[in-house]
XYZ file of C-alpha atoms in Angstrom:
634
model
C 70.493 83.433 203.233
C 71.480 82.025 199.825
C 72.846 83.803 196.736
C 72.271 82.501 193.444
C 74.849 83.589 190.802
C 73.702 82.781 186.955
C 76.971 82.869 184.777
C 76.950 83.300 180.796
C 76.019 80.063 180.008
C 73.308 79.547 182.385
C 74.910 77.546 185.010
C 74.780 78.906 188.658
C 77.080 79.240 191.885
C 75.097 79.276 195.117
C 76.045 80.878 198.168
C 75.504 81.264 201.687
C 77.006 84.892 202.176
C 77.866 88.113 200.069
C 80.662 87.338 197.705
C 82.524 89.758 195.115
C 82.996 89.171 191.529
C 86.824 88.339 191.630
C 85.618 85.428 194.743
C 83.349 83.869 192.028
C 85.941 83.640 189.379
C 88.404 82.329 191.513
C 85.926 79.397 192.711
C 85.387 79.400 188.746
C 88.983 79.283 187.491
C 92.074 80.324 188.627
C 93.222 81.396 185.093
C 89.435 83.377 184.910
C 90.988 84.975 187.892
C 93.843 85.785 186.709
C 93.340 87.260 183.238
C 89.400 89.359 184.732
C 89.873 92.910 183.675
C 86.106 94.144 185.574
C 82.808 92.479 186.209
C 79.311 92.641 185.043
C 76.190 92.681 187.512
C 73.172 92.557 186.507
C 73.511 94.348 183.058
C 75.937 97.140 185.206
C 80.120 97.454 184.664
C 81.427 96.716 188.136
C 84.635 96.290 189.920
C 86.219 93.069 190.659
C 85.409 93.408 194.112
C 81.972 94.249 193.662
C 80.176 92.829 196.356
C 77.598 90.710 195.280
C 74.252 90.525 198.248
C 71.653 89.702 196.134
C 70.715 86.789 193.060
C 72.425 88.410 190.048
C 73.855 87.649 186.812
C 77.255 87.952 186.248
C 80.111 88.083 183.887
C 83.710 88.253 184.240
C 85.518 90.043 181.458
C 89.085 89.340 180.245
C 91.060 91.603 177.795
C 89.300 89.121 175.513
C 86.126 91.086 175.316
C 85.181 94.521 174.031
C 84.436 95.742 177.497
C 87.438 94.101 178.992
C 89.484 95.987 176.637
C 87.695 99.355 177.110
C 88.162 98.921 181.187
C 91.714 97.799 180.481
C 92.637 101.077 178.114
C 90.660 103.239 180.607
C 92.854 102.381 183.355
C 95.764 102.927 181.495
C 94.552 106.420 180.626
C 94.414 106.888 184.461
C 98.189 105.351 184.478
C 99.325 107.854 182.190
C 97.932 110.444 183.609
C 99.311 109.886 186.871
C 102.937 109.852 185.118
C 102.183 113.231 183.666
C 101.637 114.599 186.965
C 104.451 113.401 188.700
C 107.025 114.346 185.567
C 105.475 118.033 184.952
C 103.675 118.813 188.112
C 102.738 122.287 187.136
C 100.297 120.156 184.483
C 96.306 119.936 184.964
C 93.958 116.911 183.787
C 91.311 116.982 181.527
C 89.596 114.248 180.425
C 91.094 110.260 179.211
C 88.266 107.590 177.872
C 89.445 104.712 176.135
C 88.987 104.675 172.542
C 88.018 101.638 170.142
C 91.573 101.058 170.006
C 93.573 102.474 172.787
C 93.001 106.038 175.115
C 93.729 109.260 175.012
C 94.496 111.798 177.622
C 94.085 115.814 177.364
C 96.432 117.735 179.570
C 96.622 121.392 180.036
C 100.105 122.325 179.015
C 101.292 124.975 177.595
C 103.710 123.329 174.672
C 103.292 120.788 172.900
C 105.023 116.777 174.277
C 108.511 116.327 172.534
C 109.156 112.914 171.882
C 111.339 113.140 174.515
C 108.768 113.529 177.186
C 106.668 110.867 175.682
C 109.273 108.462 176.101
C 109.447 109.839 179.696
C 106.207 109.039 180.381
C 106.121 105.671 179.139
C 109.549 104.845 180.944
C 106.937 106.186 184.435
C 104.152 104.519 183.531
C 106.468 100.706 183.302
C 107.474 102.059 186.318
C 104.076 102.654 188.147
C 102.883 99.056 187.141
C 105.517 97.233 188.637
C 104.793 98.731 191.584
C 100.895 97.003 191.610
C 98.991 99.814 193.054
C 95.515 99.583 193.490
C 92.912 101.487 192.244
C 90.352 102.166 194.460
C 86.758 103.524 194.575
C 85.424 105.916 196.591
C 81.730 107.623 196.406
C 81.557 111.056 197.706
C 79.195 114.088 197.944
C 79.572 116.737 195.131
C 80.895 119.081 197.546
C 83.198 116.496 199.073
C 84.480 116.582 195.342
C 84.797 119.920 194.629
C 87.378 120.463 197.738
C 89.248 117.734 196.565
C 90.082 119.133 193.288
C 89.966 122.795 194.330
C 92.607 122.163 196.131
C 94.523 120.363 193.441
C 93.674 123.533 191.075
C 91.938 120.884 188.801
C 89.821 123.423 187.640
C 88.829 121.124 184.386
C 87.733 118.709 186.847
C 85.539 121.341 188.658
C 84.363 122.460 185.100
C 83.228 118.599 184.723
C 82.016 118.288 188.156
C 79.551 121.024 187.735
C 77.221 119.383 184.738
C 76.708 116.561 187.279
C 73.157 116.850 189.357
C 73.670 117.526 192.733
C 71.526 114.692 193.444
C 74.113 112.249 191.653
C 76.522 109.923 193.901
C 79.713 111.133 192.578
C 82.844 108.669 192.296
C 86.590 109.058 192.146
C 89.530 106.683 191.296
C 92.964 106.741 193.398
C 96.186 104.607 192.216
C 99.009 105.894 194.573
C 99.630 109.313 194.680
C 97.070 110.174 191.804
C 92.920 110.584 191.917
C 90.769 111.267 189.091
C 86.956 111.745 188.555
C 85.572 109.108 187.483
C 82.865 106.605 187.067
C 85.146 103.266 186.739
C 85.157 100.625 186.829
C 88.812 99.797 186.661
C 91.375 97.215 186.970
C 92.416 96.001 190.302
C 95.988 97.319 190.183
C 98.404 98.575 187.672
C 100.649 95.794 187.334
C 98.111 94.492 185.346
C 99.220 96.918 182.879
C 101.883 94.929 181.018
C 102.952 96.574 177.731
C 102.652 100.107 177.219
C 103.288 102.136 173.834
C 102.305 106.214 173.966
C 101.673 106.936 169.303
C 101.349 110.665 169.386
C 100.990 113.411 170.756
C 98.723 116.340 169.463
C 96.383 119.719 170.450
C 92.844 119.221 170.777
C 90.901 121.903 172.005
C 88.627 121.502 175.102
C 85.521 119.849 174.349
C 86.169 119.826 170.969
C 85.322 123.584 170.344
C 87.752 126.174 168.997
C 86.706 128.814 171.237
C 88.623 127.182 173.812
C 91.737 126.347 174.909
C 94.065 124.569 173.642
C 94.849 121.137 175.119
C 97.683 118.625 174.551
C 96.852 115.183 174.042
C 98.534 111.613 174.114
C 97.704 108.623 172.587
C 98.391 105.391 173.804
C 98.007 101.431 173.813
C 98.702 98.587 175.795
C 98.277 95.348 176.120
C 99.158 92.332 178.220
C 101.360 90.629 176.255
C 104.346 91.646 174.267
C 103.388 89.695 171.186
C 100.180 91.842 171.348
C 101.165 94.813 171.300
C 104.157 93.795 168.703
C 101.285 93.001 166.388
C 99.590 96.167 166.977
C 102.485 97.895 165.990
C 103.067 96.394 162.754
C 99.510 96.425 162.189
C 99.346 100.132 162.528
C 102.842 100.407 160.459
C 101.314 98.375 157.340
C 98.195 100.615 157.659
C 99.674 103.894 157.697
C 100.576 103.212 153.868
C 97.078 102.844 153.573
C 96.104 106.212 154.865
C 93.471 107.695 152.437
C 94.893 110.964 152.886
C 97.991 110.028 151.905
C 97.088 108.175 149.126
C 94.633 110.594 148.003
C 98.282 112.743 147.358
C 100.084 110.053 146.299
C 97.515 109.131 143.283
C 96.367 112.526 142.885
C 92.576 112.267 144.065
C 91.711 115.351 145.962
C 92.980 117.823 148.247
C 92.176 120.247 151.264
C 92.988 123.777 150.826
C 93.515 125.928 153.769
C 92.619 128.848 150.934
C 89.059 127.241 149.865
C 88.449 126.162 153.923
C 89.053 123.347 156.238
C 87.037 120.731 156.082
C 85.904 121.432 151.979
C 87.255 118.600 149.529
C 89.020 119.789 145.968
C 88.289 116.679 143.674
C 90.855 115.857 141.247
C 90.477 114.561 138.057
C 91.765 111.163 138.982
C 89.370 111.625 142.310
C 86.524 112.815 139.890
C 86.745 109.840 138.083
C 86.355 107.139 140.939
C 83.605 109.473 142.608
C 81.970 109.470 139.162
C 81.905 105.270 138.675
C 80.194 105.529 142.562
C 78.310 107.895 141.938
C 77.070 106.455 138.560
C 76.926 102.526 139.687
C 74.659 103.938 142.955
C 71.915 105.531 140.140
C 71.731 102.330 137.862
C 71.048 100.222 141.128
C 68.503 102.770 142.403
C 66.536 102.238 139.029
C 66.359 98.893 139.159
C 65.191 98.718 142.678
C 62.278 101.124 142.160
C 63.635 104.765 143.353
C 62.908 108.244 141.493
C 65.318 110.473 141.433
C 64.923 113.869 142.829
C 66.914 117.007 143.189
C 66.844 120.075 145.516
C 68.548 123.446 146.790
C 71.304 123.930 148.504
C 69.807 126.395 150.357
C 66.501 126.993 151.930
C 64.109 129.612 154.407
C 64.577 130.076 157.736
C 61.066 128.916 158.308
C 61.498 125.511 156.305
C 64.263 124.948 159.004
C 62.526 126.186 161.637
C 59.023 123.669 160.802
C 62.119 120.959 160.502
C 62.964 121.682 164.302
C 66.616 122.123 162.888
C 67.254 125.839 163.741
C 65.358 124.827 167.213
C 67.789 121.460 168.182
C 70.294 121.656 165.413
C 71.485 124.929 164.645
C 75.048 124.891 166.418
C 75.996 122.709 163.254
C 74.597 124.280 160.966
C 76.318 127.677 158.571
C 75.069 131.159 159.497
C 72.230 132.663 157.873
C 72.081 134.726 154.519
C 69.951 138.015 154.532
C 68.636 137.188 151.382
C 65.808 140.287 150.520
C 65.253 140.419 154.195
C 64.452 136.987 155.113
C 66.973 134.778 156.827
C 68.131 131.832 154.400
C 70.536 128.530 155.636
C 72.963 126.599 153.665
C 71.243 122.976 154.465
C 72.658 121.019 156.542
C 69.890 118.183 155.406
C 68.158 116.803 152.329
C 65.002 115.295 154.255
C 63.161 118.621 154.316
C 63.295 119.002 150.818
C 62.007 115.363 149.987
C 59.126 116.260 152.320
C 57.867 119.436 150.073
C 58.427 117.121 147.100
C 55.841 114.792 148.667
C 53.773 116.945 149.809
C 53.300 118.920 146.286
C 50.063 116.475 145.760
C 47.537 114.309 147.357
C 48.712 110.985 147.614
C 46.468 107.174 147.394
C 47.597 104.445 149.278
C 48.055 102.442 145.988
C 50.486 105.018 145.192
C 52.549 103.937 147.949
C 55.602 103.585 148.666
C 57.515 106.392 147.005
C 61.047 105.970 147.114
C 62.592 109.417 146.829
C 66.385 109.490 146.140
C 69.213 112.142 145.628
C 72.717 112.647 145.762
C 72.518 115.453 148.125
C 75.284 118.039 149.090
C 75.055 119.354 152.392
C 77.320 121.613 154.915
C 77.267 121.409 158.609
C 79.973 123.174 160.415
C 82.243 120.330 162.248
C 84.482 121.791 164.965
C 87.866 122.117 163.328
C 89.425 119.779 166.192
C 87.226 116.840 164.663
C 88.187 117.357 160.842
C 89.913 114.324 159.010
C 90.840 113.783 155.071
C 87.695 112.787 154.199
C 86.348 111.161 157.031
C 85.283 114.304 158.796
C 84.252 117.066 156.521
C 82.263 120.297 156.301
C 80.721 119.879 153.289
C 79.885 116.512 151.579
C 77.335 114.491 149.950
C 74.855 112.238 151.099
C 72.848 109.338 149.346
C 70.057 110.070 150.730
C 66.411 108.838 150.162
C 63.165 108.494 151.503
C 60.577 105.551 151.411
C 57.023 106.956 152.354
C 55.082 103.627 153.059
C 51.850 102.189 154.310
C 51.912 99.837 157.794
C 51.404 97.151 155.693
C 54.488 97.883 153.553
C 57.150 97.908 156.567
C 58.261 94.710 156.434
C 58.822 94.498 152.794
C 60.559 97.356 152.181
C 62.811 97.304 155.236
C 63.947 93.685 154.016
C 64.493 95.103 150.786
C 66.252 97.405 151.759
C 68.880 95.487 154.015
C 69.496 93.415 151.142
C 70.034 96.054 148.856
C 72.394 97.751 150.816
C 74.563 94.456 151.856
C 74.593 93.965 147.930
C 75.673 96.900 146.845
C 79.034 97.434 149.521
C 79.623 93.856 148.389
C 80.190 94.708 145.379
C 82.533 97.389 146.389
C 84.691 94.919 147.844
C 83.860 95.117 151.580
C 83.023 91.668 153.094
C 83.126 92.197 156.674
C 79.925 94.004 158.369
C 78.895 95.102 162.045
C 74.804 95.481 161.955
C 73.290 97.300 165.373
C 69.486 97.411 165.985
C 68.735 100.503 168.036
C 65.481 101.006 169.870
C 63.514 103.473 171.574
C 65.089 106.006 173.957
C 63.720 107.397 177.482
C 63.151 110.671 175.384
C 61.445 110.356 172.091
C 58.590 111.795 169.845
C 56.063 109.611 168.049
C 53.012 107.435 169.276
C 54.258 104.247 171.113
C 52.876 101.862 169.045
C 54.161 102.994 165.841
C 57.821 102.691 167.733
C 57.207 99.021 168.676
C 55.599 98.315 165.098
C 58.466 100.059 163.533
C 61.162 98.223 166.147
C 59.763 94.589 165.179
C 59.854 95.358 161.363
C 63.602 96.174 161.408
C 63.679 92.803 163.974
C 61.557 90.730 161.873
C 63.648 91.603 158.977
C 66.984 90.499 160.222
C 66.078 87.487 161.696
C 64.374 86.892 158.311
C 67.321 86.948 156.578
C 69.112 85.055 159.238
C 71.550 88.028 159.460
C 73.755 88.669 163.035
C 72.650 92.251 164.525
C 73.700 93.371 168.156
C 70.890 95.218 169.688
C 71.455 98.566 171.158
C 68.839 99.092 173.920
C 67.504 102.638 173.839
C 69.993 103.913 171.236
C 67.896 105.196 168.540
C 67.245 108.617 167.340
C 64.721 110.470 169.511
C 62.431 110.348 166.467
C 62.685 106.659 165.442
C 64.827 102.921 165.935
C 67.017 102.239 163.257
C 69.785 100.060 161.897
C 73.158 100.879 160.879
C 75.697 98.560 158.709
C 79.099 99.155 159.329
C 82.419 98.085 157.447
C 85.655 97.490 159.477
C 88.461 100.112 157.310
C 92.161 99.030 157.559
C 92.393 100.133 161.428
C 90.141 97.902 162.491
C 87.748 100.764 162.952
C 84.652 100.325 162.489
C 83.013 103.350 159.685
C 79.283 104.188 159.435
C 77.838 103.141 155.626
C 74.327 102.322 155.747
C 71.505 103.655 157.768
C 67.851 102.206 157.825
C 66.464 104.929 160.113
C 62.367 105.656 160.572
C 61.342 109.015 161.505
C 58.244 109.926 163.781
C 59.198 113.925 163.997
C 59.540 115.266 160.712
C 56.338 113.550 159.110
C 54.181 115.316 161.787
C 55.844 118.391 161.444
C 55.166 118.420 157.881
C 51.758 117.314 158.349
C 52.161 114.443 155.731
C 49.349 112.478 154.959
C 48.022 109.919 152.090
C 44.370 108.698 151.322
C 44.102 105.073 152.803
C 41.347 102.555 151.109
C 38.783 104.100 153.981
C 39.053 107.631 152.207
C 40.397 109.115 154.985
C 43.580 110.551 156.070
C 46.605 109.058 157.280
C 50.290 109.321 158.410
C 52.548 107.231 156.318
C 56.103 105.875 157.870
C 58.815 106.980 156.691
C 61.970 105.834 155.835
C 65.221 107.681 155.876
C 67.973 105.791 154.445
C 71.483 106.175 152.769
C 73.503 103.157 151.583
C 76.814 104.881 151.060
C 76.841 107.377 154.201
C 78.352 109.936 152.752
C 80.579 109.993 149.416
C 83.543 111.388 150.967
C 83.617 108.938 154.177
C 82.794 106.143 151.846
C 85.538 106.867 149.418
C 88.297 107.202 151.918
C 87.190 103.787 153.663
C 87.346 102.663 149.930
C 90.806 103.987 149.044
C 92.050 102.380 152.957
C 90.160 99.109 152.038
C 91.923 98.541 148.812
C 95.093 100.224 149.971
C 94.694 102.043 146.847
C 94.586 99.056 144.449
C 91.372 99.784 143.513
C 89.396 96.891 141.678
C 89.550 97.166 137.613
C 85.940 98.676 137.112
C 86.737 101.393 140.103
C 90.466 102.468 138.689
C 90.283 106.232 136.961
C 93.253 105.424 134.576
C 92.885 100.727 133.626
C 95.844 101.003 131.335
C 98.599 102.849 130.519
C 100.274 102.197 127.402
C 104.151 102.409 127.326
C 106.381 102.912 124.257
C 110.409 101.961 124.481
C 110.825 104.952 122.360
C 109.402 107.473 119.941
C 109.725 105.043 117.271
C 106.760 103.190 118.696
C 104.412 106.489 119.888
C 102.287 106.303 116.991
C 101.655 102.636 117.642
C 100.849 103.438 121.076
C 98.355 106.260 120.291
C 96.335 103.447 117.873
C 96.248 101.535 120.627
C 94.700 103.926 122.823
C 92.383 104.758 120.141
C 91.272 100.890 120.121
C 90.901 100.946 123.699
C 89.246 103.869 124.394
C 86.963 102.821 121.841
C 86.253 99.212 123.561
C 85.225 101.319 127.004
C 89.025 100.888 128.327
C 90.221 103.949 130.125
C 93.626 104.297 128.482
C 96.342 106.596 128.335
C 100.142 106.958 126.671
C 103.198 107.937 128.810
C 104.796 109.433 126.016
C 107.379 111.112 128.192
C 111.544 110.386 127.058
C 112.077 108.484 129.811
C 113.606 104.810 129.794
C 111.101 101.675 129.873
C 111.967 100.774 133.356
C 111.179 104.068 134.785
C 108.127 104.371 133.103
C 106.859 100.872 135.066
C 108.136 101.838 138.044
C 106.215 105.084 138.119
C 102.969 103.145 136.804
C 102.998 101.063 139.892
C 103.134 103.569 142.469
C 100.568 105.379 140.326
C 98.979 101.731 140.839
C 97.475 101.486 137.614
C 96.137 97.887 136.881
C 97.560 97.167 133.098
C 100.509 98.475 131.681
C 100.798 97.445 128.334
C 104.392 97.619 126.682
C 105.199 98.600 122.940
C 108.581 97.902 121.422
C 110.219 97.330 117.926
C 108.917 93.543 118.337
C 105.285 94.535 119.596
C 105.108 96.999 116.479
C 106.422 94.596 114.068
C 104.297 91.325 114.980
C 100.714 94.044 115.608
C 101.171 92.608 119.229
C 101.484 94.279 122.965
C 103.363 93.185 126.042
C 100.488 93.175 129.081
C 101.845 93.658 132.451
C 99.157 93.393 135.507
C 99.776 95.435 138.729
C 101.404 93.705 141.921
C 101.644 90.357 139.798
C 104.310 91.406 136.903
C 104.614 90.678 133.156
C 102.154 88.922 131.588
C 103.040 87.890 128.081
C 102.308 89.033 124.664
C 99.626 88.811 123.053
C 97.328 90.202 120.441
C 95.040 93.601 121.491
C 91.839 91.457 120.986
C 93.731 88.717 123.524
C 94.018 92.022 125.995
C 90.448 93.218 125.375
C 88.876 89.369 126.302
C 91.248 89.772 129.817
C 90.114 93.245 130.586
C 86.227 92.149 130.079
C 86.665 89.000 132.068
C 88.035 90.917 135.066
C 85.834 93.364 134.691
């Protein structure tokens, strides 16, 4: 009996008996040994010792790799838990994934973690690792599983337990005294767990709904070096300056008020202003690349939503209804309905096609308050949304378009680094198979075209069409939805859409939902992070703030303005008695780009003193010397 073992790079390992994933690295490397995390058979996350009876492919993963990380973080979750247990006994276990960067745990407690405890429970966790305790699998019978944590009084476990099929193998974890539900894999043993650091602590309800209880969860990190997690730390230090909700205070941009709702964004004028520029830069791009814009309710019939299939798979996120003259009306929680009517006012030619619809749409869909964030994760925001209603024969084109369009315009926001996923066809879908696969290899076709790097996410499209989303990293490393190329096989037969083709018969166009942006509010608080507030020159609500010494020079200062203003400068005067050095101080925490400073000498020559944000004073010169700088950067 041989075994043939195909590694990453295409080279194999042959052998004459069953042999586990941590054997193979070992013949491979001793180092490989040392730093694997978890293995990967066939496609399948295993543990290290996996046992390997058949030809398979395999890869070892290190801390180095996403999935390394995610197994390493998961099993630290596990760690903490454990700790929890053994310091408040009286505690029950939720759930703890890993996160992109780090875990969580939720614990049934009823106050909240001091500090205190926290440090507690790190102090345990050091404590568990050193003593290298293994975790190990076991596979049981759901019943098996249920006396196991009955008898713990797990009862969330139980809760989980019971939306598993019977039918299913189910798996738990042990490390030591502790066992948790739990697919795995995991690491070997926790004294691979080097360097430990619980962030937070906070109350998330269970499964994210309101209705139910009240959970306490801790957040965590580790790594397995010091210098690592070191990094991390200042990383997440310099990064909390750039916070969008606290800079959205600090500069005055918007606000949440518990009074208006959770989750419902007050725009400031400062806020306005940068929205605005967005807002008005997205239309004069839209022209020029062919779109019309349209606009719609905020509101529509029950029966629009119901012909959507929203009230019949979507209506848990969506407002209440309004008893509007006795019909049942909904807040939408979508624009694409709309769009739809709009087409399908007239008869439509195939030489009329495509139509590119767009709109800056405001919709509401009711997030569970345990998931609100600034701006990130709102109940009400705005979309740019359109729709490209297309021929076959137009796919490629306008997908390729549109990529490019998209990847121009967040370039010229600033944002250089992207994450593109190509997500294909689900088990459970709607829509003939062959427009999926013709739709699939246009959104292919077009990124290889354009020689762009995509990951391809294997059956993780919408149930009613593949799609592609763009992604920008914010200044967490997280990775934030923008832009999403998405084709939809459900609404356009729901709708009954159709256009004349060159036979004089009836067809279905594609169509293409798409939105650059995301959603205003997400986009401007990944903006704000980005920049750490210093907003680029064209972007800034207030470009230059004009400071007299004292009254003497006010007038001056208000011509000034006047001249600017009139050049397209946004300009204003602190006119305030305050002394000089104040007034720059305040300007650059305000972050304002220019700060232009008037004095007896300024006034006497005609002249002004330019100062530039972050890089300090920049001379004097004449206004018309100031105007040529501002257009330049601009």
């Amino acid at each position: 009996m041989q075994i043939k073992i195909t590694l990453p790079d295409g080279s194999e390992k042959i052998y004459d008996h069953p042999v586990t994933a941590i054997q193979v690295a070992e013949d491979l490397s001793p180092r490989l040994a040392e730093e694997a995390i978890c293995a990967e058979v066939d496609g399948k996350l295993v543990d290290l010792d996996y046992l390997i009876d058949h030809n398979a492919r395999l890869t070892i993963h290190t801390f180095k790799t996403r999935e390394g990380k995610e197994v390493y973080w998961h099993s630290t979750a596990h760690l903490m838990a454990q700790a929890v247990k053994q310091l408040f006994p009286q505690v029950k276990v939720a759930i703890g994934p890993a996160i992109e960067q780090g875990f969580y745990y939720d614990f049934d407690k009823d106050e909240p973690f001091t500090d205190d405890e926290l440090q507690q429970i790190e102090e345990r966790m050091i404590m568990l690792s050193k003593e290298n305790l293994p975790y190990t699998r076991q596979e049981l019978s759901k019943e098996e599983a249920k006396k196991i944590f009955s008898e713990l009084g797990e009862s969330y476990k139980l809760e989980l337990l019971e939306d598993i099929p019977d039918t299913d193998t189910i798996s738990v974890y042990r490390q030591g005294d502790f066992i948790d539900l739990c697919r795995g894999p995991h690491l070997p043993h926790t004294g691979k767990i080097k360097f430990v650091k619980l962030l937070k602590s906070s109350g998330a309800y269970w499964h994210g709904d309101e209705k139910n209880k009240m959970l306490q969860r801790i957040y965590g990190i580790s790594f397995p070096t010091a210098k690592e997690l070191d990094d991390y730390l200042e990383f997440l230090k310099q990064a909390a300056l750039r916070d969008h909700r606290k800079l959205g205070k600090d500069l005055d941009l918007f606000s949440i008020n518990e009074e208006v709702g959770p989750g419902l964004v007050l725009w400031h004028p400062n806020g306005a202003m940068i929205r605005h520029l967005i807002e008005s830069y997205w239309k004069e791009q839209h022209l020029l690349n062919g779109y019309k814009f349209v606009y719609t309710p905020h509101i529509g019939k029950a029966s629009l939503w119901e012909t959507s299939g929203h009230l019949g798979f979507y209506k848990e996120n969506m407002y209440s209804a309004m008893d509007i003259e006795g019909q049942d009306y909904y807040i939408k929680p979508m624009n694409c309905p709309f769009h739809i009517a709009i087409y399908n006012t007239n008869l439509h030619s195939y030489r009329e096609l495509p139509i590119r619809l767009a709109e800056l749409g405001t919709v509401y869909r009711y997030e569970r308050s345990g998931v609100l964030h600034g701006l990130m994760r709102v109940r009400g925001f705005t979309q740019d949304d359109a729709h490209i209603i297309c021929t076959p024969e137009q796919l490629n084109e306008e997908v390729e378009k549109l990529i490019v369009f998209a990847l121009d315009m967040l370039k010229h926001f600033g944002f250089k680094e992207f994450l593109i996923y190509l997500s294909t066809r689900p088990e459970e879908c709607v829509g003939d198979f062959t427009d999926w696969c013709t739709a699939t290899e246009s959104l292919r076709q077009s990124l290889d075209k354009l020689g762009l790097e995509y990951e391809v996410d294997e059956g993780g499209g919408a149930f009613y069409g593949p799609k592609i989303d763009i992604k920008i990293r914010d200044a967490l490393g997280r990775a934030w939805q923008c832009t999403t190329i998405q084709f939809d096989f459900n609404e356009p037969t729901r709708f009954d859409m159709t256009y004349i083709g060159a036979d004089n018969a009836p067809h279905r166009p594609f169509m293409i939902h798409r939105a650059i942006l995301g959603s205003i509010e997400r986009f401007f608080a990944t903006l704000l992070e980005y920049h750490s507030g210093n907003l680029p020159l064209w972007l800034s609500p207030i470009q230059l703030i004009i400071l007299p010494i004292t009254d003497n020079q006010l007038d001056y200062a208000n011509k000034l303005k006047e001249q600017f203003l009139q050049k397209g400068i946004r300009c204003e005067v602190d006119a305030r008695n305050e002394k000089i050095g104040y007034k720059i101080r305040e300007a650059e925490t305000k972050k304002i780009p220019y700060m232009c400073i008037v004095g007896a000498k300024e006034l006497e020559n005609n002249i002004l003193t330019l100062r530039r944000h972050l890089l300090g004073d920049l001379g004097a010169m004449t206004f018309d010397e100031a105007l040529n700088r501002f257009r330049e950067e601009l």
